[in-house]
PDB file of C-alpha atoms and ligand atoms in Angstrom:
ATOM      1  CA  MET A 610      98.799 103.523  64.380  1.00 95.00           C
ATOM      2  CA  ARG A 611     101.639 103.765  66.846  1.00 97.00           C
ATOM      3  CA  TYR A 612     101.249 105.142  70.373  1.00 98.00           C
ATOM      4  CA  LEU A 613     103.991 106.233  72.728  1.00 98.00           C
ATOM      5  CA  VAL A 614     102.924 105.398  76.284  1.00 98.00           C
ATOM      6  CA  LEU A 615     104.091 107.864  78.950  1.00 98.00           C
ATOM      7  CA  SER A 616     103.142 107.482  82.597  1.00 98.00           C
ATOM      8  CA  ASP A 617     104.206 109.207  85.807  1.00 98.00           C
ATOM      9  CA  ILE A 618     106.575 111.753  84.281  1.00 98.00           C
ATOM     10  CA  HIS A 619     106.502 113.666  87.582  1.00 98.00           C
ATOM     11  CA  ALA A 620     108.029 116.947  86.428  1.00 98.00           C
ATOM     12  CA  ASN A 621     111.242 115.215  85.398  1.00 98.00           C
ATOM     13  CA  ILE A 622     112.133 117.070  82.195  1.00 98.00           C
ATOM     14  CA  ASP A 623     115.478 115.279  81.866  1.00 98.00           C
ATOM     15  CA  ALA A 624     113.820 111.867  81.805  1.00 98.00           C
ATOM     16  CA  LEU A 625     111.098 113.050  79.432  1.00 98.00           C
ATOM     17  CA  THR A 626     113.610 114.545  77.000  1.00 98.00           C
ATOM     18  CA  SER A 627     115.599 111.299  76.895  1.00 98.00           C
ATOM     19  CA  VAL A 628     112.472 109.196  76.426  1.00 98.00           C
ATOM     20  CA  LEU A 629     111.214 111.323  73.539  1.00 98.00           C
ATOM     21  CA  ALA A 630     114.605 111.167  71.844  1.00 98.00           C
ATOM     22  CA  ASP A 631     114.869 107.401  72.311  1.00 98.00           C
ATOM     23  CA  ALA A 632     111.275 106.745  71.249  1.00 98.00           C
ATOM     24  CA  GLY A 633     111.914 108.670  68.039  1.00 96.00           C
ATOM     25  CA  ARG A 634     113.993 105.789  66.668  1.00 94.00           C
ATOM     26  CA  HIS A 635     110.843 103.627  66.553  1.00 93.00           C
ATOM     27  CA  GLY A 636     109.125 106.043  64.163  1.00 92.00           C
ATOM     28  CA  ASP A 637     106.269 108.457  64.400  1.00 94.00           C
ATOM     29  CA  ALA A 638     103.794 108.015  67.245  1.00 97.00           C
ATOM     30  CA  GLU A 639     100.940 109.777  68.950  1.00 98.00           C
ATOM     31  CA  ILE A 640     101.114 110.096  72.716  1.00 98.00           C
ATOM     32  CA  LEU A 641      99.108 108.381  75.446  1.00 98.00           C
ATOM     33  CA  LEU A 642      99.474 110.117  78.826  1.00 98.00           C
ATOM     34  CA  LEU A 643      98.608 107.996  81.841  1.00 98.00           C
ATOM     35  CA  GLY A 644      98.696 110.724  84.470  1.00 98.00           C
ATOM     36  CA  ASP A 645     100.998 112.349  87.033  1.00 98.00           C
ATOM     37  CA  LEU A 646     102.696 114.804  84.731  1.00 98.00           C
ATOM     38  CA  VAL A 647     103.783 116.717  87.834  1.00 98.00           C
ATOM     39  CA  GLY A 648     104.692 116.271  91.495  1.00 97.00           C
ATOM     40  CA  TYR A 649     108.047 115.202  93.040  1.00 97.00           C
ATOM     41  CA  GLY A 650     110.204 116.627  90.250  1.00 98.00           C
ATOM     42  CA  ALA A 651     111.547 120.139  89.746  1.00 98.00           C
ATOM     43  CA  ASP A 652     110.175 121.246  86.375  1.00 98.00           C
ATOM     44  CA  PRO A 653     106.387 120.981  86.172  1.00 98.00           C
ATOM     45  CA  ASN A 654     106.007 123.792  83.636  1.00 98.00           C
ATOM     46  CA  GLY A 655     108.793 122.438  81.456  1.00 98.00           C
ATOM     47  CA  VAL A 656     107.115 119.041  81.315  1.00 98.00           C
ATOM     48  CA  ILE A 657     103.625 120.364  80.639  1.00 98.00           C
ATOM     49  CA  ASP A 658     104.893 122.784  77.961  1.00 98.00           C
ATOM     50  CA  ARG A 659     106.741 119.919  76.277  1.00 98.00           C
ATOM     51  CA  VAL A 660     103.770 117.590  76.404  1.00 97.00           C
ATOM     52  CA  ARG A 661     101.426 120.239  75.042  1.00 97.00           C
ATOM     53  CA  GLY A 662     103.637 120.539  71.996  1.00 97.00           C
ATOM     54  CA  LEU A 663     103.240 116.832  71.195  1.00 97.00           C
ATOM     55  CA  ARG A 664     100.446 115.044  69.362  1.00 97.00           C
ATOM     56  CA  VAL A 665      98.492 113.665  72.305  1.00 98.00           C
ATOM     57  CA  ALA A 666      95.908 111.066  71.283  1.00 98.00           C
ATOM     58  CA  ALA A 667      94.542 110.601  74.804  1.00 98.00           C
ATOM     59  CA  ALA A 668      95.407 111.687  78.327  1.00 98.00           C
ATOM     60  CA  VAL A 669      94.068 111.054  81.819  1.00 98.00           C
ATOM     61  CA  ARG A 670      94.876 112.844  85.055  1.00 98.00           C
ATOM     62  CA  GLY A 671      96.776 111.401  88.003  1.00 98.00           C
ATOM     63  CA  ASN A 672      96.397 112.042  91.715  1.00 97.00           C
ATOM     64  CA  HIS A 673      99.403 114.402  91.760  1.00 97.00           C
ATOM     65  CA  ASP A 674      97.965 116.402  88.855  1.00 98.00           C
ATOM     66  CA  ARG A 675      94.712 116.797  90.770  1.00 97.00           C
ATOM     67  CA  VAL A 676      96.422 118.057  93.909  1.00 97.00           C
ATOM     68  CA  ALA A 677      98.826 120.371  92.068  1.00 97.00           C
ATOM     69  CA  CYS A 678      96.005 122.172  90.255  1.00 97.00           C
ATOM     70  CA  GLY A 679      93.822 122.496  93.341  1.00 95.00           C
ATOM     71  CA  LEU A 680      91.135 119.947  92.498  1.00 96.00           C
ATOM     72  CA  ASP A 681      92.055 117.927  95.562  1.00 93.00           C
ATOM     73  CA  GLY A 682      93.883 118.309  98.893  1.00 93.00           C
ATOM     74  CA  ALA A 683      97.178 116.653  99.817  1.00 91.00           C
ATOM     75  CA  GLU A 684      95.902 114.894 102.986  1.00 90.00           C
ATOM     76  CA  ASP A 685      96.778 111.448 101.628  1.00 89.00           C
ATOM     77  CA  PHE A 686     100.330 112.455 100.671  1.00 93.00           C
ATOM     78  CA  ASN A 687     103.479 111.835 102.689  1.00 93.00           C
ATOM     79  CA  ASP A 688     105.577 114.849 103.742  1.00 93.00           C
ATOM     80  CA  ALA A 689     107.826 114.905 100.678  1.00 93.00           C
ATOM     81  CA  ALA A 690     104.903 114.505  98.294  1.00 94.00           C
ATOM     82  CA  ARG A 691     102.959 117.239 100.065  1.00 95.00           C
ATOM     83  CA  GLU A 692     105.897 119.622  99.997  1.00 95.00           C
ATOM     84  CA  SER A 693     106.457 119.012  96.309  1.00 95.00           C
ATOM     85  CA  ALA A 694     102.733 119.427  95.623  1.00 95.00           C
ATOM     86  CA  ASP A 695     102.773 122.815  97.375  1.00 95.00           C
ATOM     87  CA  ARG A 696     105.832 123.909  95.424  1.00 95.00           C
ATOM     88  CA  THR A 697     104.312 122.681  92.186  1.00 96.00           C
ATOM     89  CA  ALA A 698     101.087 124.567  92.836  1.00 96.00           C
ATOM     90  CA  GLU A 699     103.101 127.769  93.399  1.00 96.00           C
ATOM     91  CA  ALA A 700     105.235 127.254  90.319  1.00 96.00           C
ATOM     92  CA  LEU A 701     102.522 126.393  87.789  1.00 98.00           C
ATOM     93  CA  THR A 702     101.613 129.054  85.264  1.00 98.00           C
ATOM     94  CA  ASP A 703      97.887 129.846  85.039  1.00 98.00           C
ATOM     95  CA  ASP A 704      97.808 128.255  81.639  1.00 98.00           C
ATOM     96  CA  ASN A 705      99.398 125.015  82.778  1.00 98.00           C
ATOM     97  CA  ARG A 706      97.196 124.863  85.877  1.00 98.00           C
ATOM     98  CA  GLU A 707      94.176 125.088  83.572  1.00 98.00           C
ATOM     99  CA  TYR A 708      95.634 122.345  81.407  1.00 98.00           C
ATOM    100  CA  LEU A 709      95.901 120.043  84.437  1.00 98.00           C
ATOM    101  CA  ARG A 710      92.384 120.947  85.551  1.00 98.00           C
ATOM    102  CA  GLY A 711      91.097 119.964  82.141  1.00 98.00           C
ATOM    103  CA  LEU A 712      92.664 116.499  82.104  1.00 98.00           C
ATOM    104  CA  PRO A 713      89.905 113.888  82.043  1.00 97.00           C
ATOM    105  CA  VAL A 714      89.231 111.238  84.674  1.00 97.00           C
ATOM    106  CA  GLY A 715      90.195 107.779  83.517  1.00 96.00           C
ATOM    107  CA  PRO A 716      89.527 105.207  82.285  1.00 98.00           C
ATOM    108  CA  LEU A 717      89.482 106.388  78.687  1.00 98.00           C
ATOM    109  CA  ALA A 718      88.985 104.151  75.673  1.00 98.00           C
ATOM    110  CA  VAL A 719      91.503 105.177  73.010  1.00 98.00           C
ATOM    111  CA  ASP A 720      90.256 102.864  70.252  1.00 97.00           C
ATOM    112  CA  ASP A 721      88.922  99.292  69.943  1.00 97.00           C
ATOM    113  CA  LEU A 722      92.166  97.848  71.297  1.00 98.00           C
ATOM    114  CA  VAL A 723      93.468 100.205  73.973  1.00 98.00           C
ATOM    115  CA  GLU A 724      92.152 101.749  77.156  1.00 98.00           C
ATOM    116  CA  ILE A 725      94.167 103.951  79.530  1.00 98.00           C
ATOM    117  CA  CYS A 726      93.808 104.773  83.218  1.00 98.00           C
ATOM    118  CA  HIS A 727      96.020 106.098  85.998  1.00 98.00           C
ATOM    119  CA  GLY A 728      95.416 103.560  88.791  1.00 97.00           C
ATOM    120  CA  THR A 729      92.779 101.084  87.613  1.00 97.00           C
ATOM    121  CA  PRO A 730      89.668 101.166  85.432  1.00 96.00           C
ATOM    122  CA  PHE A 731      87.447 100.923  88.524  1.00 96.00           C
ATOM    123  CA  ASP A 732      89.179 103.648  90.567  1.00 95.00           C
ATOM    124  CA  GLU A 733      91.690 106.205  89.280  1.00 96.00           C
ATOM    125  CA  ASP A 734      93.473 106.191  92.661  1.00 94.00           C
ATOM    126  CA  ALA A 735      93.640 102.433  93.350  1.00 95.00           C
ATOM    127  CA  TYR A 736      97.030 100.724  93.176  1.00 95.00           C
ATOM    128  CA  VAL A 737      97.599  97.411  91.404  1.00 94.00           C
ATOM    129  CA  PHE A 738     100.150  95.623  93.585  1.00 89.00           C
ATOM    130  CA  ASP A 739      99.073  91.978  93.667  1.00 87.00           C
ATOM    131  CA  GLU A 740      97.216  89.415  91.626  1.00 86.00           C
ATOM    132  CA  MET A 741      93.852  90.137  93.225  1.00 88.00           C
ATOM    133  CA  ASP A 742      94.052  93.854  92.371  1.00 91.00           C
ATOM    134  CA  ALA A 743      95.205  93.013  88.874  1.00 91.00           C
ATOM    135  CA  VAL A 744      92.479  90.494  88.127  1.00 91.00           C
ATOM    136  CA  TYR A 745      89.804  92.870  89.375  1.00 92.00           C
ATOM    137  CA  ALA A 746      91.264  95.642  87.231  1.00 93.00           C
ATOM    138  CA  LEU A 747      91.289  93.363  84.209  1.00 92.00           C
ATOM    139  CA  ARG A 748      87.693  92.303  84.734  1.00 91.00           C
ATOM    140  CA  THR A 749      86.578  95.929  84.782  1.00 93.00           C
ATOM    141  CA  ALA A 750      88.576  96.937  81.700  1.00 95.00           C
ATOM    142  CA  SER A 751      86.598  97.751  78.574  1.00 96.00           C
ATOM    143  CA  ARG A 752      89.330  96.994  76.026  1.00 97.00           C
ATOM    144  CA  PRO A 753      91.620  93.996  75.481  1.00 97.00           C
ATOM    145  CA  LEU A 754      94.715  96.089  76.234  1.00 98.00           C
ATOM    146  CA  CYS A 755      94.371  98.122  79.421  1.00 98.00           C
ATOM    147  CA  LEU A 756      97.334 100.362  80.230  1.00 98.00           C
ATOM    148  CA  PHE A 757      97.821 101.796  83.699  1.00 98.00           C
ATOM    149  CA  GLY A 758     100.426 103.586  85.831  1.00 98.00           C
ATOM    150  CA  HIS A 759     100.450 104.953  89.391  1.00 97.00           C
ATOM    151  CA  THR A 760     102.662 102.240  90.984  1.00 97.00           C
ATOM    152  CA  HIS A 761     105.751 103.270  88.932  1.00 97.00           C
ATOM    153  CA  SER A 762     106.628  99.587  88.454  1.00 96.00           C
ATOM    154  CA  PRO A 763     106.349  97.620  85.228  1.00 96.00           C
ATOM    155  CA  LEU A 764     103.814  94.810  85.345  1.00 95.00           C
ATOM    156  CA  ALA A 765     102.126  92.603  82.758  1.00 96.00           C
ATOM    157  CA  LEU A 766      99.195  90.330  83.352  1.00 95.00           C
ATOM    158  CA  SER A 767      97.161  88.437  80.792  1.00 95.00           C
ATOM    159  CA  MET A 768      93.906  86.594  81.170  1.00 94.00           C
ATOM    160  CA  ALA A 769      92.427  84.082  78.735  1.00 93.00           C
ATOM    161  CA  GLY A 770      89.264  82.466  80.040  1.00 87.00           C
ATOM    162  CA  ASP A 771      90.034  81.763  83.699  1.00 84.00           C
ATOM    163  CA  GLU A 772      93.728  81.446  83.103  1.00 90.00           C
ATOM    164  CA  VAL A 773      95.745  84.312  84.532  1.00 90.00           C
ATOM    165  CA  ALA A 774      99.454  84.763  83.846  1.00 92.00           C
ATOM    166  CA  PHE A 775     101.985  87.281  85.097  1.00 91.00           C
ATOM    167  CA  THR A 776     104.911  87.871  82.797  1.00 89.00           C
ATOM    168  CA  ALA A 777     108.120  89.591  83.831  1.00 89.00           C
ATOM    169  CA  VAL A 778     108.627  92.908  82.068  1.00 95.00           C
ATOM    170  CA  THR A 779     112.195  93.464  80.945  1.00 95.00           C
ATOM    171  CA  PRO A 780     113.490  96.075  78.495  1.00 96.00           C
ATOM    172  CA  GLY A 781     112.363  94.958  75.061  1.00 96.00           C
ATOM    173  CA  SER A 782     109.502  92.775  76.352  1.00 96.00           C
ATOM    174  CA  THR A 783     106.759  92.587  73.744  1.00 97.00           C
ATOM    175  CA  PHE A 784     103.197  91.489  74.420  1.00 97.00           C
ATOM    176  CA  ARG A 785     100.922  90.579  71.534  1.00 97.00           C
ATOM    177  CA  VAL A 786      97.192  90.712  72.195  1.00 97.00           C
ATOM    178  CA  LYS A 787      95.777  87.323  71.261  1.00 95.00           C
ATOM    179  CA  ASP A 788      92.145  86.878  70.270  1.00 94.00           C
ATOM    180  CA  GLY A 789      89.882  86.479  73.273  1.00 93.00           C
ATOM    181  CA  ALA A 790      92.574  87.428  75.794  1.00 96.00           C
ATOM    182  CA  ARG A 791      92.878  90.560  77.934  1.00 95.00           C
ATOM    183  CA  TYR A 792      96.021  92.325  79.037  1.00 97.00           C
ATOM    184  CA  LEU A 793      96.779  94.676  81.877  1.00 97.00           C
ATOM    185  CA  ILE A 794     100.109  96.388  81.429  1.00 97.00           C
ATOM    186  CA  ASN A 795     102.135  99.003  83.251  1.00 97.00           C
ATOM    187  CA  VAL A 796     105.174 100.028  81.219  1.00 98.00           C
ATOM    188  CA  GLY A 797     106.676 101.792  84.263  1.00 98.00           C
ATOM    189  CA  SER A 798     107.381 105.414  85.084  1.00 98.00           C
ATOM    190  CA  VAL A 799     109.172 107.987  82.952  1.00 98.00           C
ATOM    191  CA  GLY A 800     110.253 110.292  85.748  1.00 98.00           C
ATOM    192  CA  GLN A 801     110.439 108.308  88.985  1.00 98.00           C
ATOM    193  CA  PRO A 802     110.951 104.551  88.455  1.00 98.00           C
ATOM    194  CA  ARG A 803     110.485 102.427  91.579  1.00 97.00           C
ATOM    195  CA  ASP A 804     111.474  98.943  90.459  1.00 97.00           C
ATOM    196  CA  GLY A 805     115.144  99.317  91.328  1.00 97.00           C
ATOM    197  CA  ASP A 806     116.116 100.325  87.794  1.00 98.00           C
ATOM    198  CA  ALA A 807     116.840 104.055  87.622  1.00 98.00           C
ATOM    199  CA  ARG A 808     116.352 104.238  83.868  1.00 98.00           C
ATOM    200  CA  ALA A 809     113.264 105.978  82.483  1.00 98.00           C
ATOM    201  CA  ALA A 810     110.520 103.624  81.287  1.00 98.00           C
ATOM    202  CA  TYR A 811     108.091 103.916  78.385  1.00 98.00           C
ATOM    203  CA  GLY A 812     106.138 101.768  75.960  1.00 98.00           C
ATOM    204  CA  ILE A 813     105.117 101.702  72.335  1.00 98.00           C
ATOM    205  CA  VAL A 814     101.848 100.254  71.091  1.00 98.00           C
ATOM    206  CA  ASP A 815     101.539  99.118  67.499  1.00 98.00           C
ATOM    207  CA  THR A 816      97.807  98.762  66.886  1.00 97.00           C
ATOM    208  CA  GLU A 817      98.218  97.018  63.532  1.00 97.00           C
ATOM    209  CA  ARG A 818     100.360  94.303  65.056  1.00 97.00           C
ATOM    210  CA  ARG A 819      98.237  94.442  68.209  1.00 98.00           C
ATOM    211  CA  GLU A 820     101.294  94.557  70.416  1.00 97.00           C
ATOM    212  CA  ILE A 821     103.074  96.655  72.998  1.00 98.00           C
ATOM    213  CA  THR A 822     106.799  96.792  73.694  1.00 98.00           C
ATOM    214  CA  CYS A 823     108.332  98.099  76.927  1.00 98.00           C
ATOM    215  CA  TYR A 824     111.582 100.063  76.898  1.00 98.00           C
ATOM    216  CA  ARG A 825     114.087 101.595  79.317  1.00 98.00           C
ATOM    217  CA  VAL A 826     116.462 104.421  78.573  1.00 98.00           C
ATOM    218  CA  GLU A 827     119.301 106.051  80.505  1.00 98.00           C
ATOM    219  CA  TYR A 828     118.857 109.728  81.218  1.00 98.00           C
ATOM    220  CA  PRO A 829     120.982 112.299  83.084  1.00 98.00           C
ATOM    221  CA  VAL A 830     119.777 111.413  86.583  1.00 98.00           C
ATOM    222  CA  ASP A 831     122.384 113.726  88.123  1.00 98.00           C
ATOM    223  CA  GLN A 832     120.875 116.644  86.217  1.00 98.00           C
ATOM    224  CA  ALA A 833     117.376 115.875  87.490  1.00 98.00           C
ATOM    225  CA  GLN A 834     118.767 115.536  91.025  1.00 98.00           C
ATOM    226  CA  ALA A 835     120.590 118.863  90.716  1.00 98.00           C
ATOM    227  CA  ARG A 836     117.346 120.557  89.688  1.00 98.00           C
ATOM    228  CA  ILE A 837     115.529 119.083  92.690  1.00 98.00           C
ATOM    229  CA  ARG A 838     118.266 120.324  95.038  1.00 98.00           C
ATOM    230  CA  ALA A 839     118.386 123.746  93.401  1.00 97.00           C
ATOM    231  CA  ALA A 840     114.623 124.060  93.822  1.00 96.00           C
ATOM    232  CA  GLY A 841     115.003 123.319  97.531  1.00 95.00           C
ATOM    233  CA  LEU A 842     112.802 120.214  97.332  1.00 97.00           C
ATOM    234  CA  PRO A 843     113.336 117.376  99.855  1.00 96.00           C
ATOM    235  CA  GLU A 844     116.665 115.568  99.410  1.00 97.00           C
ATOM    236  CA  ALA A 845     114.865 112.209  99.495  1.00 97.00           C
ATOM    237  CA  LEU A 846     113.247 113.057  96.155  1.00 98.00           C
ATOM    238  CA  ALA A 847     116.665 113.519  94.567  1.00 98.00           C
ATOM    239  CA  ARG A 848     118.157 110.425  96.185  1.00 98.00           C
ATOM    240  CA  ARG A 849     115.396 108.053  95.115  1.00 98.00           C
ATOM    241  CA  LEU A 850     115.933 108.896  91.440  1.00 98.00           C
ATOM    242  CA  GLY A 851     119.449 107.486  91.696  1.00 97.00           C
ATOM    243  CA  LEU A 852     118.157 104.301  93.289  1.00 97.00           C
ATOM    244  CA  GLY A 853     115.126 103.841  91.083  1.00 97.00           C
ATOM    245  CA  ARG A 854     113.037 103.502  94.263  1.00 95.00           C
TER     246      ARG A 854
HETATM  247 ZN1   ZN B1407     102.833 108.763  90.119  1.00 87.17          ZN
END
């Protein structure tokens, strides 16, 4: 089985379209959605419609999904995030709002190998930024390969016994799950990368080979920025896409 890992698409239809086209060259795959389909970007309905037409093997909700569909308030959001959440809530069709409301809380075990969550397995909203967060997340994971998002930055950590190792994630990085070891991996964000690389990020899991590969792909950033400006969303949301921050 092959899974296409998509996290933090954030209503960026241009990035999603490029990722799906690029991922197609690796063969057929079912989709794993790690949350935050919407928020920040200009086309929430376009993204949800597209995703609903795909073969989704498992999906969890993100904090922006929760706020956009009214399950949660935007008190914890900064001004730009709150404004985009309000605009998203207004724009969503009833059908797509219901879809977001129905997204399950992570973590979710996909099979014997893979588990997905938005922030961490112990808290869907927690951010993994440093080694302590990562080790705690790994210890609470129920599968050897735990995939997460939320920070919008690629990260790979493995643990075998007490030995913990961070490995740099670069485009094409492959991680093979060794017997007895656990892995915590963020492939990065499709629609709003924050690691200084503006290209859209995604991953592919090959369960037979027990490995995951991380990819980056160029997409028409200027088109996504133009949509954000046309929708009257904060300029900062357009600018950051160009910076990958
Ligand atoms: Zn996000």
